[in-house]
Amino acid sequence: MSADAKKVARELRAQLPEPHGPVLPDDRQRLLREHVMNEIHQVRAAESPKSVRPRRIRARYAVPVGMVAAGALAFTFLAGPGQGGGDTGYHFSAAPVVKVEVASADGVGALMENAARHAEAGPATRVGKNQFVYVRSHYSNMQAEAGNPLKLKTYYRESWTSQDPAKVRSRLKQPGDDIIWSAPRDGDEGYLRDQRNQTYAALQALPTDPDALLKKLRADAAYSGTSDQWLFEYVGGLIRENILPPETGAAIYRAAARIPGVVVVENAQDGDGRPGVALARTDERTHERRELVFDANSYDCLGLRAYLVQDTELGRKGTVTELQAVLDRGVVDSRDETPGT
């Protein structure tokens, strides 16, 4: 191994969680996913003497530059004791290849306006400062390993999101992991601010003018990245993983329609194959389309599907990179409760 590769390996070990440490929050998982894809492109480019190596992208929680060059390193975005063997509740499978559906910008405004009107007409589910937003999902995330086909790791997960993150910690439970988040470390103020921005009270205080809201959401999303794709993913996370006040929800849907590059996919499916219609955007660098899937009648958010829209070093066109089906959502009084218990 070269000196540069050894240095990269040391950086990588320093930034990844301990083998039995907490799982990564969604925004850091997104950073890892993007950098896995970018680094595969970079390594392939470096192998060609005529190629120009892409610009290196660094971020506070990003995978270090050159990680694939450091060896055949398997990347599991969620780490925990359940990975040591036996019946962990995880299912590993080859990433499926799906049809790349036709997408169009023409229906974006109509789709998001319908979703906004349904949100405005719906009952307000309030979340108190001492309560938690509970979400249960069926989830699959990609396992990228240099030189091997992409795999998906599938499991059920439950999250309890604190409405007072500076004092009361959130919880994430999945096979092999039952994590109560530790208090933010020195230097994690940005992450804590991001959590505060996503409480029910903070969401309720957001501007309801779509243009003003989009500007505010772009500023909030800058914790993870500044591109239109990061903005789209940030907004998608708000919709999938929260309970939104009716007026705020309506404004977020209308603001989402204004994100550059968004399209509608009429024949979409969530992670469990439930049919719907999706607001989608394709990352221009990685050629990954991410679909935020809605029920075509109720406009409830069903989940997420992401896949490649053209052949890349990561996989061929249509290869699925991430899936989510939101199965339950509600408000509870403690980290030990689920809705209805």
mmCIF file of C-alpha atoms in Angstrom:
data_model
loop_
_atom_site.group_PDB
_atom_site.id
_atom_site.type_symbol
_atom_site.label_atom_id
_atom_site.label_comp_id
_atom_site.label_asym_id
_atom_site.label_seq_id
_atom_site.Cartn_x
_atom_site.Cartn_y
_atom_site.Cartn_z
ATOM 1 C CA MET A 1 0.000 0.000 0.000
ATOM 2 C CA SER A 2 1.386 3.419 -0.910
ATOM 3 C CA ALA A 3 2.052 6.129 1.666
ATOM 4 C CA ASP A 4 -0.902 8.141 0.331
ATOM 5 C CA ALA A 5 -3.216 5.147 0.614
ATOM 6 C CA LYS A 6 -2.084 4.484 4.191
ATOM 7 C CA LYS A 7 -2.755 8.111 5.067
ATOM 8 C CA VAL A 8 -6.248 7.892 3.551
ATOM 9 C CA ALA A 9 -6.948 4.706 5.500
ATOM 10 C CA ARG A 10 -5.958 6.410 8.760
ATOM 11 C CA GLU A 11 -8.197 9.386 7.976
ATOM 12 C CA LEU A 12 -11.045 7.041 7.149
ATOM 13 C CA ARG A 13 -10.771 5.105 10.392
ATOM 14 C CA ALA A 14 -10.674 8.357 12.339
ATOM 15 C CA GLN A 15 -13.904 9.675 10.806
ATOM 16 C CA LEU A 16 -16.030 6.532 10.768
ATOM 17 C CA PRO A 17 -17.927 5.402 13.891
ATOM 18 C CA GLU A 18 -16.417 2.872 16.253
ATOM 19 C CA PRO A 19 -17.339 -0.735 15.338
ATOM 20 C CA HIS A 20 -20.030 -0.775 18.037
ATOM 21 C CA GLY A 21 -20.765 2.922 18.020
ATOM 22 C CA PRO A 22 -23.955 4.820 17.172
ATOM 23 C CA VAL A 23 -25.470 4.809 13.736
ATOM 24 C CA LEU A 24 -25.061 7.891 11.612
ATOM 25 C CA PRO A 25 -27.821 10.503 11.263
ATOM 26 C CA ASP A 26 -29.526 10.738 7.878
ATOM 27 C CA ASP A 27 -27.556 13.793 6.745
ATOM 28 C CA ARG A 28 -24.229 12.077 7.414
ATOM 29 C CA GLN A 29 -25.452 8.952 5.655
ATOM 30 C CA ARG A 30 -26.212 11.114 2.625
ATOM 31 C CA LEU A 31 -22.702 12.540 2.751
ATOM 32 C CA LEU A 32 -21.251 9.044 2.855
ATOM 33 C CA ARG A 33 -23.433 7.880 -0.031
ATOM 34 C CA GLU A 34 -22.464 10.818 -2.217
ATOM 35 C CA HIS A 35 -18.788 10.455 -1.478
ATOM 36 C CA VAL A 36 -18.813 6.724 -2.139
ATOM 37 C CA MET A 37 -20.201 7.494 -5.577
ATOM 38 C CA ASN A 38 -17.855 10.426 -6.190
ATOM 39 C CA GLU A 39 -14.778 8.495 -5.107
ATOM 40 C CA ILE A 40 -15.527 5.599 -7.429
ATOM 41 C CA HIS A 41 -15.655 8.124 -10.277
ATOM 42 C CA GLN A 42 -12.396 9.660 -9.106
ATOM 43 C CA VAL A 43 -10.539 6.373 -8.838
ATOM 44 C CA ARG A 44 -11.643 5.340 -12.325
ATOM 45 C CA ALA A 45 -10.570 8.712 -13.665
ATOM 46 C CA ALA A 46 -7.164 8.408 -12.000
ATOM 47 C CA GLU A 47 -6.599 5.032 -13.676
ATOM 48 C CA SER A 48 -6.643 6.704 -17.098
ATOM 49 C CA PRO A 49 -3.521 8.778 -17.899
ATOM 50 C CA LYS A 50 -5.524 10.963 -20.261
ATOM 51 C CA SER A 51 -8.297 11.703 -17.821
ATOM 52 C CA VAL A 52 -8.665 14.767 -15.677
ATOM 53 C CA ARG A 53 -9.305 13.978 -12.026
ATOM 54 C CA PRO A 54 -12.538 15.567 -10.787
ATOM 55 C CA ARG A 55 -12.381 18.308 -8.195
ATOM 56 C CA ARG A 56 -12.054 16.908 -4.706
ATOM 57 C CA ILE A 57 -14.987 17.636 -2.472
ATOM 58 C CA ARG A 58 -14.420 17.898 1.253
ATOM 59 C CA ALA A 59 -16.984 18.195 4.014
ATOM 60 C CA ARG A 60 -16.836 17.947 7.775
ATOM 61 C CA TYR A 61 -18.400 14.483 7.887
ATOM 62 C CA ALA A 62 -17.453 13.410 4.386
ATOM 63 C CA VAL A 63 -15.667 10.187 3.530
ATOM 64 C CA PRO A 64 -11.982 11.118 3.068
ATOM 65 C CA VAL A 65 -10.728 11.642 -0.451
ATOM 66 C CA GLY A 66 -9.254 8.512 -1.986
ATOM 67 C CA MET A 67 -11.049 5.990 0.219
ATOM 68 C CA VAL A 68 -11.594 3.471 -2.568
ATOM 69 C CA ALA A 69 -7.944 3.718 -3.559
ATOM 70 C CA ALA A 70 -7.010 2.677 -0.031
ATOM 71 C CA GLY A 71 -8.202 -0.862 -0.769
ATOM 72 C CA ALA A 72 -11.343 -2.925 -1.133
ATOM 73 C CA LEU A 73 -13.124 -1.179 1.709
ATOM 74 C CA ALA A 74 -16.724 -2.182 2.362
ATOM 75 C CA PHE A 75 -18.930 0.718 3.413
ATOM 76 C CA THR A 76 -21.821 0.036 5.728
ATOM 77 C CA PHE A 77 -23.490 3.314 6.548
ATOM 78 C CA LEU A 78 -25.005 1.991 9.776
ATOM 79 C CA ALA A 79 -22.655 0.436 12.302
ATOM 80 C CA GLY A 80 -23.577 -1.643 15.328
ATOM 81 C CA PRO A 81 -23.112 -4.879 17.231
ATOM 82 C CA GLY A 82 -25.729 -6.678 15.167
ATOM 83 C CA GLN A 83 -23.328 -6.988 12.251
ATOM 84 C CA GLY A 84 -21.259 -9.670 13.924
ATOM 85 C CA GLY A 85 -23.268 -12.611 12.562
ATOM 86 C CA GLY A 86 -26.337 -14.624 13.460
ATOM 87 C CA ASP A 87 -29.937 -13.512 13.054
ATOM 88 C CA THR A 88 -29.524 -9.760 13.056
ATOM 89 C CA GLY A 89 -32.756 -8.828 11.311
ATOM 90 C CA TYR A 90 -30.766 -7.453 8.371
ATOM 91 C CA HIS A 91 -31.281 -8.807 4.882
ATOM 92 C CA PHE A 92 -28.547 -8.409 2.289
ATOM 93 C CA SER A 93 -29.338 -8.722 -1.401
ATOM 94 C CA ALA A 94 -28.059 -7.682 -4.784
ATOM 95 C CA ALA A 95 -29.311 -4.217 -5.653
ATOM 96 C CA PRO A 96 -32.309 -4.629 -7.988
ATOM 97 C CA VAL A 97 -32.427 -2.980 -11.382
ATOM 98 C CA VAL A 98 -35.668 -1.136 -12.139
ATOM 99 C CA LYS A 99 -37.114 0.572 -15.174
ATOM 100 C CA VAL A 100 -36.113 4.228 -15.413
ATOM 101 C CA GLU A 101 -39.523 5.839 -15.722
ATOM 102 C CA VAL A 102 -40.258 8.883 -17.836
ATOM 103 C CA ALA A 103 -40.037 12.112 -15.855
ATOM 104 C CA SER A 104 -41.305 15.585 -16.719
ATOM 105 C CA ALA A 105 -41.173 19.064 -15.242
ATOM 106 C CA ASP A 106 -44.632 19.837 -16.608
ATOM 107 C CA GLY A 107 -46.623 18.378 -13.705
ATOM 108 C CA VAL A 108 -44.500 19.604 -10.811
ATOM 109 C CA GLY A 109 -46.652 22.601 -9.916
ATOM 110 C CA ALA A 110 -49.917 20.650 -10.059
ATOM 111 C CA LEU A 111 -48.594 17.771 -7.951
ATOM 112 C CA MET A 112 -47.226 19.991 -5.208
ATOM 113 C CA GLU A 113 -50.287 22.245 -5.214
ATOM 114 C CA ASN A 114 -52.531 19.210 -4.713
ATOM 115 C CA ALA A 115 -50.298 18.033 -1.864
ATOM 116 C CA ALA A 116 -50.357 21.523 -0.343
ATOM 117 C CA ARG A 117 -54.163 21.759 -0.440
ATOM 118 C CA HIS A 118 -54.524 18.352 1.205
ATOM 119 C CA ALA A 119 -52.082 19.423 3.906
ATOM 120 C CA GLU A 120 -54.019 22.636 4.564
ATOM 121 C CA ALA A 121 -57.314 20.757 4.804
ATOM 122 C CA GLY A 122 -55.974 18.083 7.128
ATOM 123 C CA PRO A 123 -56.204 18.102 10.928
ATOM 124 C CA ALA A 124 -53.291 19.566 12.866
ATOM 125 C CA THR A 125 -51.339 16.971 14.836
ATOM 126 C CA ARG A 126 -49.500 19.014 17.419
ATOM 127 C CA VAL A 127 -46.259 17.913 19.033
ATOM 128 C CA GLY A 128 -45.401 19.265 22.469
ATOM 129 C CA LYS A 129 -41.920 20.229 23.637
ATOM 130 C CA ASN A 130 -41.689 17.175 25.893
ATOM 131 C CA GLN A 131 -42.945 14.730 23.257
ATOM 132 C CA PHE A 132 -41.353 12.746 20.433
ATOM 133 C CA VAL A 133 -42.142 12.238 16.757
ATOM 134 C CA TYR A 134 -42.207 8.493 16.096
ATOM 135 C CA VAL A 135 -41.533 7.082 12.612
ATOM 136 C CA ARG A 136 -41.312 3.405 11.665
ATOM 137 C CA SER A 137 -39.849 2.570 8.251
ATOM 138 C CA HIS A 138 -38.829 -0.349 6.083
ATOM 139 C CA TYR A 139 -35.455 0.815 4.843
ATOM 140 C CA SER A 140 -32.686 -0.261 2.448
ATOM 141 C CA ASN A 141 -29.341 1.468 2.002
ATOM 142 C CA MET A 142 -26.503 0.687 -0.343
ATOM 143 C CA GLN A 143 -23.397 -1.273 0.522
ATOM 144 C CA ALA A 144 -20.591 -0.172 -1.795
ATOM 145 C CA GLU A 145 -17.393 -2.168 -2.058
ATOM 146 C CA ALA A 146 -14.686 -1.493 -4.623
ATOM 147 C CA GLY A 147 -14.699 -4.098 -7.382
ATOM 148 C CA ASN A 148 -17.944 -5.792 -6.324
ATOM 149 C CA PRO A 149 -21.585 -5.327 -7.395
ATOM 150 C CA LEU A 150 -23.690 -2.957 -5.350
ATOM 151 C CA LYS A 151 -25.733 -4.565 -2.547
ATOM 152 C CA LEU A 152 -28.626 -3.363 -0.428
ATOM 153 C CA LYS A 153 -28.995 -3.839 3.306
ATOM 154 C CA THR A 154 -32.680 -4.004 4.267
ATOM 155 C CA TYR A 155 -34.225 -3.782 7.733
ATOM 156 C CA TYR A 156 -36.953 -2.154 9.824
ATOM 157 C CA ARG A 157 -36.085 0.896 11.886
ATOM 158 C CA GLU A 158 -37.891 3.038 14.445
ATOM 159 C CA SER A 159 -36.976 6.572 15.422
ATOM 160 C CA TRP A 160 -38.080 8.803 18.270
ATOM 161 C CA THR A 161 -37.144 12.422 17.510
ATOM 162 C CA SER A 162 -36.833 14.725 20.501
ATOM 163 C CA GLN A 163 -38.553 18.088 20.402
ATOM 164 C CA ASP A 164 -35.971 19.527 22.796
ATOM 165 C CA PRO A 165 -32.709 18.101 21.394
ATOM 166 C CA ALA A 166 -30.462 20.236 23.595
ATOM 167 C CA LYS A 167 -31.865 18.570 26.729
ATOM 168 C CA VAL A 168 -33.670 15.377 25.745
ATOM 169 C CA ARG A 169 -31.951 12.894 23.471
ATOM 170 C CA SER A 170 -33.511 11.125 20.504
ATOM 171 C CA ARG A 171 -33.577 7.371 19.961
ATOM 172 C CA LEU A 172 -33.022 5.126 16.939
ATOM 173 C CA LYS A 173 -33.809 1.415 17.088
ATOM 174 C CA GLN A 174 -33.049 -1.180 14.438
ATOM 175 C CA PRO A 175 -31.675 -4.732 14.358
ATOM 176 C CA GLY A 176 -28.496 -4.854 16.389
ATOM 177 C CA ASP A 177 -28.694 -1.217 17.455
ATOM 178 C CA ASP A 178 -30.762 0.590 20.064
ATOM 179 C CA ILE A 179 -29.192 4.011 20.322
ATOM 180 C CA ILE A 180 -29.954 6.886 22.622
ATOM 181 C CA TRP A 181 -28.037 9.745 21.037
ATOM 182 C CA SER A 182 -25.300 11.136 23.220
ATOM 183 C CA ALA A 183 -25.043 14.837 23.901
ATOM 184 C CA PRO A 184 -23.434 16.751 21.013
ATOM 185 C CA ARG A 185 -19.666 16.865 21.170
ATOM 186 C CA ASP A 186 -17.533 19.981 20.901
ATOM 187 C CA GLY A 187 -17.773 21.212 17.340
ATOM 188 C CA ASP A 188 -21.197 19.654 16.736
ATOM 189 C CA GLU A 189 -23.133 22.894 17.120
ATOM 190 C CA GLY A 190 -24.056 22.756 13.445
ATOM 191 C CA TYR A 191 -25.625 19.336 13.901
ATOM 192 C CA LEU A 192 -27.525 20.456 17.008
ATOM 193 C CA ARG A 193 -28.764 23.535 15.141
ATOM 194 C CA ASP A 194 -29.961 21.254 12.362
ATOM 195 C CA GLN A 195 -31.937 19.212 14.896
ATOM 196 C CA ARG A 196 -33.481 22.317 16.425
ATOM 197 C CA ASN A 197 -34.557 23.477 12.963
ATOM 198 C CA GLN A 198 -36.614 20.310 12.544
ATOM 199 C CA THR A 199 -38.702 20.375 15.720
ATOM 200 C CA TYR A 200 -42.449 20.964 15.388
ATOM 201 C CA ALA A 201 -42.122 24.402 17.017
ATOM 202 C CA ALA A 202 -39.356 25.428 14.611
ATOM 203 C CA LEU A 203 -41.282 24.144 11.607
ATOM 204 C CA GLN A 204 -44.389 26.009 12.750
ATOM 205 C CA ALA A 205 -42.371 29.239 12.886
ATOM 206 C CA LEU A 206 -41.146 28.977 9.301
ATOM 207 C CA PRO A 207 -42.389 31.519 6.738
ATOM 208 C CA THR A 208 -45.348 30.327 4.701
ATOM 209 C CA ASP A 209 -44.549 32.350 1.592
ATOM 210 C CA PRO A 210 -42.995 29.717 -0.727
ATOM 211 C CA ASP A 211 -40.176 31.935 -1.991
ATOM 212 C CA ALA A 212 -39.202 33.158 1.485
ATOM 213 C CA LEU A 213 -39.464 29.611 2.795
ATOM 214 C CA LEU A 214 -37.262 28.216 0.047
ATOM 215 C CA LYS A 215 -34.587 30.778 0.901
ATOM 216 C CA LYS A 216 -34.760 29.778 4.579
ATOM 217 C CA LEU A 217 -34.646 26.052 3.787
ATOM 218 C CA ARG A 218 -31.634 26.561 1.529
ATOM 219 C CA ALA A 219 -29.827 28.281 4.401
ATOM 220 C CA ASP A 220 -30.753 25.457 6.784
ATOM 221 C CA ALA A 221 -29.689 22.780 4.300
ATOM 222 C CA ALA A 222 -26.270 24.404 3.960
ATOM 223 C CA TYR A 223 -25.224 22.469 7.073
ATOM 224 C CA SER A 224 -24.872 19.448 4.792
ATOM 225 C CA GLY A 225 -24.298 21.023 1.384
ATOM 226 C CA THR A 226 -25.181 23.968 -0.818
ATOM 227 C CA SER A 227 -26.253 22.418 -4.122
ATOM 228 C CA ASP A 228 -29.827 22.201 -5.390
ATOM 229 C CA GLN A 229 -29.583 18.436 -4.883
ATOM 230 C CA TRP A 230 -28.744 18.862 -1.201
ATOM 231 C CA LEU A 231 -31.681 21.249 -0.872
ATOM 232 C CA PHE A 232 -33.988 18.690 -2.471
ATOM 233 C CA GLU A 233 -32.770 15.947 -0.143
ATOM 234 C CA TYR A 234 -33.090 18.197 2.900
ATOM 235 C CA VAL A 235 -36.679 19.074 2.019
ATOM 236 C CA GLY A 236 -37.415 15.399 1.349
ATOM 237 C CA GLY A 237 -36.086 14.511 4.789
ATOM 238 C CA LEU A 238 -38.368 17.081 6.406
ATOM 239 C CA ILE A 239 -41.372 15.580 4.656
ATOM 240 C CA ARG A 240 -40.507 11.914 5.291
ATOM 241 C CA GLU A 241 -39.247 12.076 8.870
ATOM 242 C CA ASN A 242 -41.446 14.696 10.551
ATOM 243 C CA ILE A 243 -44.976 15.651 11.414
ATOM 244 C CA LEU A 244 -45.576 18.971 9.696
ATOM 245 C CA PRO A 245 -47.958 21.717 10.862
ATOM 246 C CA PRO A 246 -50.653 22.051 8.149
ATOM 247 C CA GLU A 247 -49.677 25.545 6.979
ATOM 248 C CA THR A 248 -45.982 24.760 7.077
ATOM 249 C CA GLY A 249 -46.508 21.506 5.221
ATOM 250 C CA ALA A 250 -48.441 23.267 2.498
ATOM 251 C CA ALA A 251 -45.722 25.905 2.174
ATOM 252 C CA ILE A 252 -42.978 23.266 2.031
ATOM 253 C CA TYR A 253 -44.755 21.475 -0.808
ATOM 254 C CA ARG A 254 -45.124 24.704 -2.758
ATOM 255 C CA ALA A 255 -41.494 25.628 -2.073
ATOM 256 C CA ALA A 256 -40.340 22.175 -3.206
ATOM 257 C CA ALA A 257 -41.911 22.815 -6.603
ATOM 258 C CA ARG A 258 -39.519 25.755 -7.009
ATOM 259 C CA ILE A 259 -36.303 23.777 -6.499
ATOM 260 C CA PRO A 260 -34.388 23.865 -9.797
ATOM 261 C CA GLY A 261 -34.331 20.552 -11.624
ATOM 262 C CA VAL A 262 -37.296 18.849 -9.932
ATOM 263 C CA VAL A 263 -39.561 16.652 -12.070
ATOM 264 C CA VAL A 264 -42.614 14.441 -11.678
ATOM 265 C CA VAL A 265 -42.514 10.673 -12.132
ATOM 266 C CA GLU A 266 -46.073 9.436 -12.659
ATOM 267 C CA ASN A 267 -45.348 5.702 -12.241
ATOM 268 C CA ALA A 268 -43.383 5.611 -9.005
ATOM 269 C CA GLN A 269 -43.108 3.117 -6.148
ATOM 270 C CA ASP A 270 -41.945 3.398 -2.566
ATOM 271 C CA GLY A 271 -39.585 0.966 -0.872
ATOM 272 C CA ASP A 272 -42.333 -1.642 -0.404
ATOM 273 C CA GLY A 273 -43.597 -1.381 -3.964
ATOM 274 C CA ARG A 274 -46.661 0.718 -3.115
ATOM 275 C CA PRO A 275 -47.611 2.732 -6.215
ATOM 276 C CA GLY A 276 -47.648 6.491 -6.210
ATOM 277 C CA VAL A 277 -46.515 9.648 -7.932
ATOM 278 C CA ALA A 278 -43.128 11.152 -7.154
ATOM 279 C CA LEU A 279 -41.386 14.479 -6.986
ATOM 280 C CA ALA A 280 -37.864 13.656 -8.122
ATOM 281 C CA ARG A 281 -34.499 15.133 -8.886
ATOM 282 C CA THR A 282 -31.368 13.668 -10.501
ATOM 283 C CA ASP A 283 -27.939 14.484 -9.133
ATOM 284 C CA GLU A 284 -25.981 15.798 -12.099
ATOM 285 C CA ARG A 285 -22.674 14.465 -10.738
ATOM 286 C CA THR A 286 -23.626 10.946 -9.670
ATOM 287 C CA HIS A 287 -26.578 10.368 -12.070
ATOM 288 C CA GLU A 288 -28.716 9.143 -9.180
ATOM 289 C CA ARG A 289 -32.416 10.000 -9.290
ATOM 290 C CA ARG A 290 -34.103 10.357 -5.896
ATOM 291 C CA GLU A 291 -37.890 10.046 -5.845
ATOM 292 C CA LEU A 292 -40.062 11.334 -3.001
ATOM 293 C CA VAL A 293 -43.153 9.155 -3.431
ATOM 294 C CA PHE A 294 -46.703 10.316 -2.599
ATOM 295 C CA ASP A 295 -49.994 8.458 -2.580
ATOM 296 C CA ALA A 296 -51.824 9.585 -5.719
ATOM 297 C CA ASN A 297 -55.101 10.107 -3.832
ATOM 298 C CA SER A 298 -54.290 11.206 -0.278
ATOM 299 C CA TYR A 299 -50.922 12.816 -1.137
ATOM 300 C CA ASP A 300 -49.458 11.317 2.030
ATOM 301 C CA CYS A 301 -45.735 10.728 1.716
ATOM 302 C CA LEU A 302 -45.158 6.993 1.257
ATOM 303 C CA GLY A 303 -41.373 6.970 1.198
ATOM 304 C CA LEU A 304 -38.365 7.110 -1.055
ATOM 305 C CA ARG A 305 -36.760 5.345 -3.996
ATOM 306 C CA ALA A 306 -33.367 6.171 -5.505
ATOM 307 C CA TYR A 307 -31.627 4.617 -8.503
ATOM 308 C CA LEU A 308 -29.122 5.338 -11.263
ATOM 309 C CA VAL A 309 -30.513 6.839 -14.466
ATOM 310 C CA GLN A 310 -27.513 5.863 -16.595
ATOM 311 C CA ASP A 311 -24.628 3.424 -16.459
ATOM 312 C CA THR A 312 -21.918 4.505 -14.004
ATOM 313 C CA GLU A 313 -18.948 2.920 -12.271
ATOM 314 C CA LEU A 314 -21.286 2.136 -9.368
ATOM 315 C CA GLY A 315 -23.751 0.116 -11.430
ATOM 316 C CA ARG A 316 -25.802 -0.037 -14.564
ATOM 317 C CA LYS A 317 -28.801 2.088 -15.453
ATOM 318 C CA GLY A 318 -31.735 1.425 -13.117
ATOM 319 C CA THR A 319 -29.646 0.044 -10.225
ATOM 320 C CA VAL A 320 -31.403 0.873 -6.937
ATOM 321 C CA THR A 321 -29.274 2.683 -4.339
ATOM 322 C CA GLU A 322 -31.789 3.404 -1.544
ATOM 323 C CA LEU A 323 -35.367 2.557 -0.548
ATOM 324 C CA GLN A 324 -37.750 3.607 2.194
ATOM 325 C CA ALA A 325 -41.358 2.825 2.991
ATOM 326 C CA VAL A 326 -42.833 4.881 5.850
ATOM 327 C CA LEU A 327 -45.125 2.485 7.720
ATOM 328 C CA ASP A 328 -46.185 4.414 10.814
ATOM 329 C CA ARG A 329 -45.909 7.955 12.094
ATOM 330 C CA GLY A 330 -47.235 9.567 15.251
ATOM 331 C CA VAL A 331 -46.668 11.495 18.472
ATOM 332 C CA VAL A 332 -45.671 9.778 21.721
ATOM 333 C CA ASP A 333 -44.777 10.910 25.231
ATOM 334 C CA SER A 334 -41.630 8.850 25.746
ATOM 335 C CA ARG A 335 -38.865 7.012 23.902
ATOM 336 C CA ASP A 336 -40.419 3.696 24.988
ATOM 337 C CA GLU A 337 -43.853 4.263 23.431
ATOM 338 C CA THR A 338 -45.269 3.663 19.995
ATOM 339 C CA PRO A 339 -48.515 5.167 18.648
ATOM 340 C CA GLY A 340 -51.524 3.348 20.074
ATOM 341 C CA THR A 341 -49.688 1.813 23.044
#
